[in-house]
Tab-separated table of N, CA and C in Angstrom:
chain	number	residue	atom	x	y	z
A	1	UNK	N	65.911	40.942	83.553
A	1	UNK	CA	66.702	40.307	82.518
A	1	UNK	C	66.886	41.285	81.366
A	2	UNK	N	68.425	41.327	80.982
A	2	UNK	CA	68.287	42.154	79.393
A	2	UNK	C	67.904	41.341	78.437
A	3	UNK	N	67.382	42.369	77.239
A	3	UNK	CA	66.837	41.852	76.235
A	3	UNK	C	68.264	42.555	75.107
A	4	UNK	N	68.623	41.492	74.419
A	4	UNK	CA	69.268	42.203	73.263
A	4	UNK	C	68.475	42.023	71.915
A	5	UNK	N	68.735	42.239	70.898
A	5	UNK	CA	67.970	42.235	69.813
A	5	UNK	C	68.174	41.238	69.357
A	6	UNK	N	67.497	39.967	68.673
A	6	UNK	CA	67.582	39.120	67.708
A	6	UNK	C	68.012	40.013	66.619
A	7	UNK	N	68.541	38.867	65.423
A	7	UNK	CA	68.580	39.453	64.070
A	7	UNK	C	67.391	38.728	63.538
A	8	UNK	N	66.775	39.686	62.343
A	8	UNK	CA	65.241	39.047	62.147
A	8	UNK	C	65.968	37.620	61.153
A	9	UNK	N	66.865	37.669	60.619
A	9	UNK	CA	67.001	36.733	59.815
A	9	UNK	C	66.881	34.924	60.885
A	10	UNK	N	67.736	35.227	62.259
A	10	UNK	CA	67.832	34.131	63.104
A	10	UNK	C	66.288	34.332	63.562
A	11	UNK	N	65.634	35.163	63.779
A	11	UNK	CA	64.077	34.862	64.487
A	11	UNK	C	63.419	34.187	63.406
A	12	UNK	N	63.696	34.586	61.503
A	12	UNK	CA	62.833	33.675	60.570
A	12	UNK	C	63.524	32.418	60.394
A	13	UNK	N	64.839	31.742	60.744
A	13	UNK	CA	64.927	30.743	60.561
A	13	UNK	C	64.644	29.834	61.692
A	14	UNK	N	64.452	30.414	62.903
A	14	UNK	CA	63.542	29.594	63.466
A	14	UNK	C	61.619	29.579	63.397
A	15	UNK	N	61.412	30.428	63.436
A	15	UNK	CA	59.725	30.566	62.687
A	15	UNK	C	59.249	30.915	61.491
A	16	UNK	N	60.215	29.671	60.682
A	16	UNK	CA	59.680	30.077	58.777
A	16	UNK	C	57.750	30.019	59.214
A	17	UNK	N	57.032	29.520	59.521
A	17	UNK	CA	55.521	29.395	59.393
A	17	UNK	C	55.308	30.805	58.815
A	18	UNK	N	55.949	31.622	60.387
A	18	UNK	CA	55.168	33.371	60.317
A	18	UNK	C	55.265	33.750	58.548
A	19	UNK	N	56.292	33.224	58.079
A	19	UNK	CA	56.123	33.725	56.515
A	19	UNK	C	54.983	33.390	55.603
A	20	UNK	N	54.094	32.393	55.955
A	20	UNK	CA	53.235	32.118	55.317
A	20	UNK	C	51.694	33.432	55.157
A	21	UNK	N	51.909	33.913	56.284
A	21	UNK	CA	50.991	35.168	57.245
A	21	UNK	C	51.303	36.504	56.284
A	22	UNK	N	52.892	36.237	55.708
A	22	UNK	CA	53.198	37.453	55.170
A	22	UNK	C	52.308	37.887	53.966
A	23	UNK	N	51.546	39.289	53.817
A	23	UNK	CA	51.817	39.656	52.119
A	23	UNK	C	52.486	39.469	51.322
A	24	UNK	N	52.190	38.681	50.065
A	24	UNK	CA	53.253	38.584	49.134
A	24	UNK	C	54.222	37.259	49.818
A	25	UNK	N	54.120	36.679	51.092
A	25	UNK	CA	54.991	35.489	51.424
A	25	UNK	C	56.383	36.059	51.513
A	26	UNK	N	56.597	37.117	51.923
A	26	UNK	CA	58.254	37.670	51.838
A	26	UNK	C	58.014	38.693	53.382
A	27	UNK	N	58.909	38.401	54.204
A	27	UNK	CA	59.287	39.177	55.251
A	27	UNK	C	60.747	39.951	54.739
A	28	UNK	N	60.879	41.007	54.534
A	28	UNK	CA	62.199	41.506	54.367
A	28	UNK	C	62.791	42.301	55.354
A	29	UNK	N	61.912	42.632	56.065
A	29	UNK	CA	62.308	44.108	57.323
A	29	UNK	C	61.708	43.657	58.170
A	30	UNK	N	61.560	44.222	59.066
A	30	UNK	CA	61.178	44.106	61.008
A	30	UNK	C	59.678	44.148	60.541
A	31	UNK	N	58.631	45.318	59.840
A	31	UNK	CA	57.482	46.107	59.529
A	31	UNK	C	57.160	44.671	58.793
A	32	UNK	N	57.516	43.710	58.208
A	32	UNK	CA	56.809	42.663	57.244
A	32	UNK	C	56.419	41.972	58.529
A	33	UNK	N	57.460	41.407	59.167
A	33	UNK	CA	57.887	40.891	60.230
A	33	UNK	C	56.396	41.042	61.178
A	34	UNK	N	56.204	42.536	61.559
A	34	UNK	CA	55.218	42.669	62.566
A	34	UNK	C	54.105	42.907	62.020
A	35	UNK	N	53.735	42.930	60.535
A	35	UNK	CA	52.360	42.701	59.977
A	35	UNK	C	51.865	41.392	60.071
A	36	UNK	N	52.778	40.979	59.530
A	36	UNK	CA	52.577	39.210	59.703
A	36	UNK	C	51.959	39.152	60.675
A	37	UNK	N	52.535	39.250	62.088
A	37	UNK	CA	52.851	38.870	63.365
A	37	UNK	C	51.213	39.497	64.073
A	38	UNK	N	50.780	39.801	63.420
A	38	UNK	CA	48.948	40.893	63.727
A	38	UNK	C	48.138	39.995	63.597
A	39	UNK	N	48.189	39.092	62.110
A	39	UNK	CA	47.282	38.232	61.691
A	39	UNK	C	47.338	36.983	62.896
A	40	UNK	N	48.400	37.026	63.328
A	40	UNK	CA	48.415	35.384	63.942
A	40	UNK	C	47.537	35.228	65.198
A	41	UNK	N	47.077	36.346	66.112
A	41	UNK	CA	46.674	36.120	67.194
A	41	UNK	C	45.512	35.230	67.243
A	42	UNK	N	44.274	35.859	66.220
A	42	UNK	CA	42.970	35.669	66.020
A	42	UNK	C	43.292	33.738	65.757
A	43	UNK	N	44.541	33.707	64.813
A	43	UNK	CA	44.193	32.667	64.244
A	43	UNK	C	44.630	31.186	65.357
A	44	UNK	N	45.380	31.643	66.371
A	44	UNK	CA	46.136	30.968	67.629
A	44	UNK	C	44.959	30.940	68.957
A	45	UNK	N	43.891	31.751	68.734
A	45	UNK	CA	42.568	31.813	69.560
A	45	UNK	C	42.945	32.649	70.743
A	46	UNK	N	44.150	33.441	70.332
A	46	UNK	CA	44.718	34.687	71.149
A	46	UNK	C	43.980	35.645	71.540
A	47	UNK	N	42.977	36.704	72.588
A	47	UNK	CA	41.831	37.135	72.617
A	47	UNK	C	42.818	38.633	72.447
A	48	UNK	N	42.338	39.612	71.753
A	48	UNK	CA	43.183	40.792	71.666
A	48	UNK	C	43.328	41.487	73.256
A	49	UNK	N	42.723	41.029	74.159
A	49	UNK	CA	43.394	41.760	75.373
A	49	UNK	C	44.415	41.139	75.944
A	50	UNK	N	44.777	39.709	75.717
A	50	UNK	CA	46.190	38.886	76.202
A	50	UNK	C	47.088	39.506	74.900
A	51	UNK	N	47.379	39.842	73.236
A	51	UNK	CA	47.905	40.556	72.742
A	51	UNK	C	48.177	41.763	73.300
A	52	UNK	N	47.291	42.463	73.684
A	52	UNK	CA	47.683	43.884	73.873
A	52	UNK	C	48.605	43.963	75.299
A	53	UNK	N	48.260	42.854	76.194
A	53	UNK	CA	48.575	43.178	77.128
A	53	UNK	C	50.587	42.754	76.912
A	54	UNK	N	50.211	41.620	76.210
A	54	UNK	CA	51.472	40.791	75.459
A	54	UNK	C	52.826	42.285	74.681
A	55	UNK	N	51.886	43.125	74.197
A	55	UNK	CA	52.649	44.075	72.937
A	55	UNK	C	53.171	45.140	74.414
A	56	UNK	N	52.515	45.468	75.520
A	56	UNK	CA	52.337	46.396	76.180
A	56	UNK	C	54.058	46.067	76.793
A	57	UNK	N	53.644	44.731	77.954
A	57	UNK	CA	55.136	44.467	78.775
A	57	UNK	C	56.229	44.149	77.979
A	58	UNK	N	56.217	43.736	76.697
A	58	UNK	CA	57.266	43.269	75.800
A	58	UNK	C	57.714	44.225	75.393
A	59	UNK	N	57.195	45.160	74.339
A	59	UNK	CA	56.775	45.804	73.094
A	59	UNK	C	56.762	45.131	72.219
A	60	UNK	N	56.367	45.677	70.790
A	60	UNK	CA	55.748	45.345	69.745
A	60	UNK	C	56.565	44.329	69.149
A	61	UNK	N	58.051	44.389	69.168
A	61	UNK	CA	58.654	43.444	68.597
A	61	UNK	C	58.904	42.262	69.140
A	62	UNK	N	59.309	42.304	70.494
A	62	UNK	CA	59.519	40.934	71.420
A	62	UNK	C	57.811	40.246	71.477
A	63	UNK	N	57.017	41.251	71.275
A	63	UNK	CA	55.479	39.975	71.718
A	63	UNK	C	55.561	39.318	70.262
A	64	UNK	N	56.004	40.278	68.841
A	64	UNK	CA	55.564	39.183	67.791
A	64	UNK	C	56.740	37.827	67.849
A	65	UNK	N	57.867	38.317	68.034
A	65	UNK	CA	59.131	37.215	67.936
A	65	UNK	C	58.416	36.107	68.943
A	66	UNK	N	57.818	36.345	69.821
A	66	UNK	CA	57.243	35.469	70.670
A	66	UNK	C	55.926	34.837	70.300
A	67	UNK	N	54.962	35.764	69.315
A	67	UNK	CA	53.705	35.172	68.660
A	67	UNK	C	54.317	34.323	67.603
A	68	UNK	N	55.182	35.128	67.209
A	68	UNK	CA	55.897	33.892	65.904
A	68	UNK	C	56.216	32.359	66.606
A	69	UNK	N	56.949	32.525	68.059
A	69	UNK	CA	57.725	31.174	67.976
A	69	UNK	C	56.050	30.444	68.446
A	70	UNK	N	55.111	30.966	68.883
A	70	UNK	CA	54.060	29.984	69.924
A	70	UNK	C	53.239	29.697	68.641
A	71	UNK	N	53.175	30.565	67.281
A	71	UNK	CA	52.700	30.225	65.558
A	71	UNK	C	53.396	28.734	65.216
A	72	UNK	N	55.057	28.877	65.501
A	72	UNK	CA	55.600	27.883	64.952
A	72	UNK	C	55.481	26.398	65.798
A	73	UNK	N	55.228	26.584	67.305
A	73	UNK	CA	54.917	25.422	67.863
A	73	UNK	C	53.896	24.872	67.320
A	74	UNK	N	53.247	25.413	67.288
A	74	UNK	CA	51.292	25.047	67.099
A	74	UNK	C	51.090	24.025	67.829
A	75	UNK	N	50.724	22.834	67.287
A	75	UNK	CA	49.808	22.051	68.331
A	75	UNK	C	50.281	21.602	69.555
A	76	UNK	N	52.044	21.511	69.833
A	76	UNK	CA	52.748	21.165	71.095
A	76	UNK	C	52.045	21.929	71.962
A	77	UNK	N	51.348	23.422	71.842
A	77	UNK	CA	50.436	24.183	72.490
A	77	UNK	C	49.028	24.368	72.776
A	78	UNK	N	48.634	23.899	73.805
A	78	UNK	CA	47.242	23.871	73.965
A	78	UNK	C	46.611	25.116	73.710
A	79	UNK	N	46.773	25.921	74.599
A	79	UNK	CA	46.150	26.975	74.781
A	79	UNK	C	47.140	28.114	74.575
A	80	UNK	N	47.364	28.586	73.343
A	80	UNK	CA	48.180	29.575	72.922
A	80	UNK	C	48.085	31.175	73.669
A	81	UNK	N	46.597	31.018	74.041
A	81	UNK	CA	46.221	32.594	75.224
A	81	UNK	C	46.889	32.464	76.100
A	82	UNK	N	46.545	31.637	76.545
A	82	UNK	CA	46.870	30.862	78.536
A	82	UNK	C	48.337	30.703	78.191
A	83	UNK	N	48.979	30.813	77.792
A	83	UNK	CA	50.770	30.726	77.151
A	83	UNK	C	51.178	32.206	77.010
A	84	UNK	N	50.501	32.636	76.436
A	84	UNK	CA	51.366	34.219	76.084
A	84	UNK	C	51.160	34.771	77.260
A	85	UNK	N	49.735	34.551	77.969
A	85	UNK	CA	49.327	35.562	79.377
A	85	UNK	C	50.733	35.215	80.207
A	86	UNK	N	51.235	33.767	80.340
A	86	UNK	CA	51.930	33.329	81.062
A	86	UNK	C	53.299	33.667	80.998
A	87	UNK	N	53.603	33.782	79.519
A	87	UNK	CA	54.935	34.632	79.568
A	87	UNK	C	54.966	36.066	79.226
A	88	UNK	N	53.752	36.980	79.238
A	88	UNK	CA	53.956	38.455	79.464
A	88	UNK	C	53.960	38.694	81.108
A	89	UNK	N	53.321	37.587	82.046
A	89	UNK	CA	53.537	37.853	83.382
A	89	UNK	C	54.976	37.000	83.633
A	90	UNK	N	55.824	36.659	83.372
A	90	UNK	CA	56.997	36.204	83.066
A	90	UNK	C	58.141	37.787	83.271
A	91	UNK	N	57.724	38.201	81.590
A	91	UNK	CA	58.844	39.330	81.296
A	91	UNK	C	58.180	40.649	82.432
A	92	UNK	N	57.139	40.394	82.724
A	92	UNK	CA	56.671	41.742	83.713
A	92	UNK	C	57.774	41.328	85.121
A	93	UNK	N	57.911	40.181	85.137
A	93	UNK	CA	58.479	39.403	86.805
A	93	UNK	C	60.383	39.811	86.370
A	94	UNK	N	60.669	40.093	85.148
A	94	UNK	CA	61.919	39.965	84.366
A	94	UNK	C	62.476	37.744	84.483
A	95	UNK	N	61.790	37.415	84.107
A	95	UNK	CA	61.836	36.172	84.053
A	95	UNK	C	62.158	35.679	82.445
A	96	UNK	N	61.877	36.231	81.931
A	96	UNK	CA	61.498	35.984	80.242
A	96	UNK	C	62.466	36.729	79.124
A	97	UNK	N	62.669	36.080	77.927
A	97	UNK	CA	63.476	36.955	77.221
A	97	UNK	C	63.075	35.962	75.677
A	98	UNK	N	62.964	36.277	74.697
A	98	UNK	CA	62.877	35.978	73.684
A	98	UNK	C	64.233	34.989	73.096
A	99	UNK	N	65.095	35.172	73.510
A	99	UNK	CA	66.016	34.763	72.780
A	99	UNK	C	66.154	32.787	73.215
A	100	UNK	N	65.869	32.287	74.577
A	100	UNK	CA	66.500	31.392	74.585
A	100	UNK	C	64.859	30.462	74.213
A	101	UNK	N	63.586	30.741	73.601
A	101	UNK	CA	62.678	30.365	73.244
A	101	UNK	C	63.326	30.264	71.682
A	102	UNK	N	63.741	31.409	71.137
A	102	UNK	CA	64.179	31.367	69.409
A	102	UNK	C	65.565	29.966	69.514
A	103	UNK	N	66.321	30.448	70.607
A	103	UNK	CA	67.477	29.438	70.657
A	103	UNK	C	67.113	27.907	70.592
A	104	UNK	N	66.000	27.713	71.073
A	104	UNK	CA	65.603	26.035	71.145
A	104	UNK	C	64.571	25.870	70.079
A	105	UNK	N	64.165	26.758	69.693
A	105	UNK	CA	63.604	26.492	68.057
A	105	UNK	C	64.629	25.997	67.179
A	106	UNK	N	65.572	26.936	67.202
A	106	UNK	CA	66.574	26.508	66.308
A	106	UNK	C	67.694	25.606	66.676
A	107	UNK	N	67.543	25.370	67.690
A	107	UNK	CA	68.460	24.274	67.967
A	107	UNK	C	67.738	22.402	67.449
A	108	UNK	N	66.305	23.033	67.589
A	108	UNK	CA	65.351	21.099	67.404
A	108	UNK	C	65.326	21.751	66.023
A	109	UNK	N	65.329	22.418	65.110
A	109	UNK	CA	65.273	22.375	63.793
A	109	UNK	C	66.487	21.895	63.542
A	110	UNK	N	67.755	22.396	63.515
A	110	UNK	CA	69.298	21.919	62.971
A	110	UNK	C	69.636	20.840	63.594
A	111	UNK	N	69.078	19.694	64.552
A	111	UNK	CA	68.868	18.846	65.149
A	111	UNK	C	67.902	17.545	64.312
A	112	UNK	N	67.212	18.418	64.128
A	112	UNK	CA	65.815	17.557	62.995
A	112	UNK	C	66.463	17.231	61.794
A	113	UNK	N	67.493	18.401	60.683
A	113	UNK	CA	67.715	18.773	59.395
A	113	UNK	C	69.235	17.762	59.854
A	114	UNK	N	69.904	17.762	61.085
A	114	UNK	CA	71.411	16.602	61.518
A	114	UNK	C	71.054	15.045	61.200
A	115	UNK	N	70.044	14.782	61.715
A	115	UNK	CA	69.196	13.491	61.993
A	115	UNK	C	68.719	13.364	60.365
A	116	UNK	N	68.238	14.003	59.775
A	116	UNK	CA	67.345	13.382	58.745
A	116	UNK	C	68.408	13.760	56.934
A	117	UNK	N	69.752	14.128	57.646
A	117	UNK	CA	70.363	14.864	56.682
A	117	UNK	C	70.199	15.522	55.449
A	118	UNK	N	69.255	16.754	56.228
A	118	UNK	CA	68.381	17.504	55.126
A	118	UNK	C	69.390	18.816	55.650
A	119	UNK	N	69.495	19.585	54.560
A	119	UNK	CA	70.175	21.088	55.100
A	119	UNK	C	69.461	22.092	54.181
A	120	UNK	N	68.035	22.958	54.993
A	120	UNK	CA	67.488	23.854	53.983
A	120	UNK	C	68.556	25.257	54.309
A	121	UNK	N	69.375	25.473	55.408
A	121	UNK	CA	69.468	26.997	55.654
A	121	UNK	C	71.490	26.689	55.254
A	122	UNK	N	71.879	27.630	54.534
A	122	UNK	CA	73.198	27.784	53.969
A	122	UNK	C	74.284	27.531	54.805
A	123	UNK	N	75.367	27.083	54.468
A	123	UNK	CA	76.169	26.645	55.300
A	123	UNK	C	76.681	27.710	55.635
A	124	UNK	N	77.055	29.189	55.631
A	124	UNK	CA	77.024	30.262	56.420
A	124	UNK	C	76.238	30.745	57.642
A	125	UNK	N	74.626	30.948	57.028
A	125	UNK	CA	74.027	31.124	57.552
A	125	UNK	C	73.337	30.100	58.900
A	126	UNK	N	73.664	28.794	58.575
A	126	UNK	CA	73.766	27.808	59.460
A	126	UNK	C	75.102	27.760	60.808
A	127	UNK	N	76.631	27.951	59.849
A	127	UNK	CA	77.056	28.166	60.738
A	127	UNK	C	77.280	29.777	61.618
A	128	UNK	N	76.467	30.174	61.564
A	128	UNK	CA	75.918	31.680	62.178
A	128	UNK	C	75.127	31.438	63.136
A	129	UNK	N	73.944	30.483	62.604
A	129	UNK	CA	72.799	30.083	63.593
A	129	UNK	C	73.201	29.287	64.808
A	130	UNK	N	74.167	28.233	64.397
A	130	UNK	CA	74.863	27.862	65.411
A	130	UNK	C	76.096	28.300	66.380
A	131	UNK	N	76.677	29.391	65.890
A	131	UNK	CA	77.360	30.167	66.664
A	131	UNK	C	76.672	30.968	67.674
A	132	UNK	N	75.511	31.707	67.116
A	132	UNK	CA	74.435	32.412	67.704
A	132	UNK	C	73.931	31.170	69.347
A	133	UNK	N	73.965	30.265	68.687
A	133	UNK	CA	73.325	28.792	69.764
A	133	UNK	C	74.635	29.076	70.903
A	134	UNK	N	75.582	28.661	70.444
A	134	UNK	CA	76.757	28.574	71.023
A	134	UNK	C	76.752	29.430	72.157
A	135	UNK	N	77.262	30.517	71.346
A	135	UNK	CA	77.122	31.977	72.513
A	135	UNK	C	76.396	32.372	73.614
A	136	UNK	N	74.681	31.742	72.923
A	136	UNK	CA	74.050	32.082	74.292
A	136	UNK	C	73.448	30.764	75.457
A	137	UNK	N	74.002	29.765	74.880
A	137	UNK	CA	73.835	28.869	75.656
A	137	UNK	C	75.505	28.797	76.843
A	138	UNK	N	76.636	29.832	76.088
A	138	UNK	CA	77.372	30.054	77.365
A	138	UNK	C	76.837	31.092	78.150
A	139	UNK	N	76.461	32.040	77.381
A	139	UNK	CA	75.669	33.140	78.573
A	139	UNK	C	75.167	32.739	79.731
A	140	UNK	N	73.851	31.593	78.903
A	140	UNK	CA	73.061	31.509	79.644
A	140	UNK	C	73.904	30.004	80.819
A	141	UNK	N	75.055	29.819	80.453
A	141	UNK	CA	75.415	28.932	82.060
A	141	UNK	C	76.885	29.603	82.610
A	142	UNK	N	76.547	30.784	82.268
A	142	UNK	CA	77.911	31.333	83.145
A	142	UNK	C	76.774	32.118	84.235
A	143	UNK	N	77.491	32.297	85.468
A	143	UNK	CA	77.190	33.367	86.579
A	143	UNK	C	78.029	34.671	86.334
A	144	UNK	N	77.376	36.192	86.452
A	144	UNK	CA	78.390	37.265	86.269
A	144	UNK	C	78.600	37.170	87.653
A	145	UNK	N	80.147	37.436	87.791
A	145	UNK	CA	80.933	37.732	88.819
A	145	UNK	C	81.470	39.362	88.577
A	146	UNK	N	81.671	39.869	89.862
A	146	UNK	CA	81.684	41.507	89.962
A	146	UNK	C	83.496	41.499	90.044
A	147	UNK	N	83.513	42.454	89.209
A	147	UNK	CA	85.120	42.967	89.543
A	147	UNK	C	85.793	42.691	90.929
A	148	UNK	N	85.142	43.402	92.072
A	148	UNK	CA	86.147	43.225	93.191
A	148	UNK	C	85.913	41.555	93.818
A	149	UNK	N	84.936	40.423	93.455
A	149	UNK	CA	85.173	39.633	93.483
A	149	UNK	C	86.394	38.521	92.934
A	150	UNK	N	86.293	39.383	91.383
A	150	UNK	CA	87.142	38.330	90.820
A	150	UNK	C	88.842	38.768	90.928
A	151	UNK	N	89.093	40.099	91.773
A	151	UNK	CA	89.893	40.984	92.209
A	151	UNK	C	90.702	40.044	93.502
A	152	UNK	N	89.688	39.605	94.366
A	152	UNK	CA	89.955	39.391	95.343
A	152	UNK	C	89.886	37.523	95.519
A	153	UNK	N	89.752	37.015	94.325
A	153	UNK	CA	90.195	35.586	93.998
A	153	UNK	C	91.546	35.544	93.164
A	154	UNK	N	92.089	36.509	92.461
A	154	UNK	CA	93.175	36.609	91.783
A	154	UNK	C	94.163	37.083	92.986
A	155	UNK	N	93.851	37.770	94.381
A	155	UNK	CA	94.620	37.716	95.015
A	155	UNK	C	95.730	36.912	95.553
A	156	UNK	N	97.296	36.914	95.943
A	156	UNK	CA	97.923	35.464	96.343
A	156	UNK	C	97.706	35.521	97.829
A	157	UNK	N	97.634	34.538	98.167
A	157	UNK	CA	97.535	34.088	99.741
A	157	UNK	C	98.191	33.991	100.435
């Protein structure tokens, strides 16, 4: 599976918690982002060899975007180890990708904030978050079809 990059702004509006982890309470760059993202293991009962092994098949940024979202579940998660082991043997299988875990964060948050007609994130930046939704929830239900397939359906009969 490819991985494209989140923007950190869509990975913090689905895991505001990780900001609490921050120095100073401010993530501004990727580096706030993955300091934060250090403290959380110990505190999720994460044993540093399911981290390391987590930072190893991912790298450093996809295991925190992923420590962040399993921070922001919290208790829906039993066993936050037995979870990460499960999706670093995931992205090792190419099964796994960060994005459609951030996508359903933020889809039950702007879902939660629809329902209770609360709106904390800007109506730009909201409708961004939901375009972002949009997009990869077509990704993720289209099939790629290969050129000389779709070559040879445009053919006339």
């Amino acid at each position: 599976m490819s991985q494209r990059d989140l923007p950190l702004g869509i990975v913090l509006d689905a895991c505001p918690g990780l900001k609490d982890l921050a120095a100073g309470r401010e993530v501004r760059h990727w580096r706030d982002f993955l300091a934060a993202a250090e403290i959380a293991p110990p505190m999720l009962g994460i044993n540093p060899s399911a981290w390391r092994d987590a930072t190893e098949a991912m790298g450093e940024r996809q295991a925190a975007i992923t420590l962040a979202a399993i921070y922001q579940k919290g208790a829906q998660i039993n066993d936050a180890g037995g979870y990460l082991r499960r999706l670093t043997d995931r992205v090792r299988d190419g099964k796994f990708t960060t994005w459609p875990m951030i996508m359903a964060l933020l889809r039950a948050d702007l879902d939660s904030k629809a329902s209770s007609g609360v709106s904390e994130i800007g109506g730009d930046r909201r409708d961004l978050a939901r375009q972002h939704l949009d997009a990869e929830e077509r990704r993720q239900s289209t099939v790629p079809v290969s050129d000389a397939l779709r070559q040879s359906l445009e053919k006339p009969k």
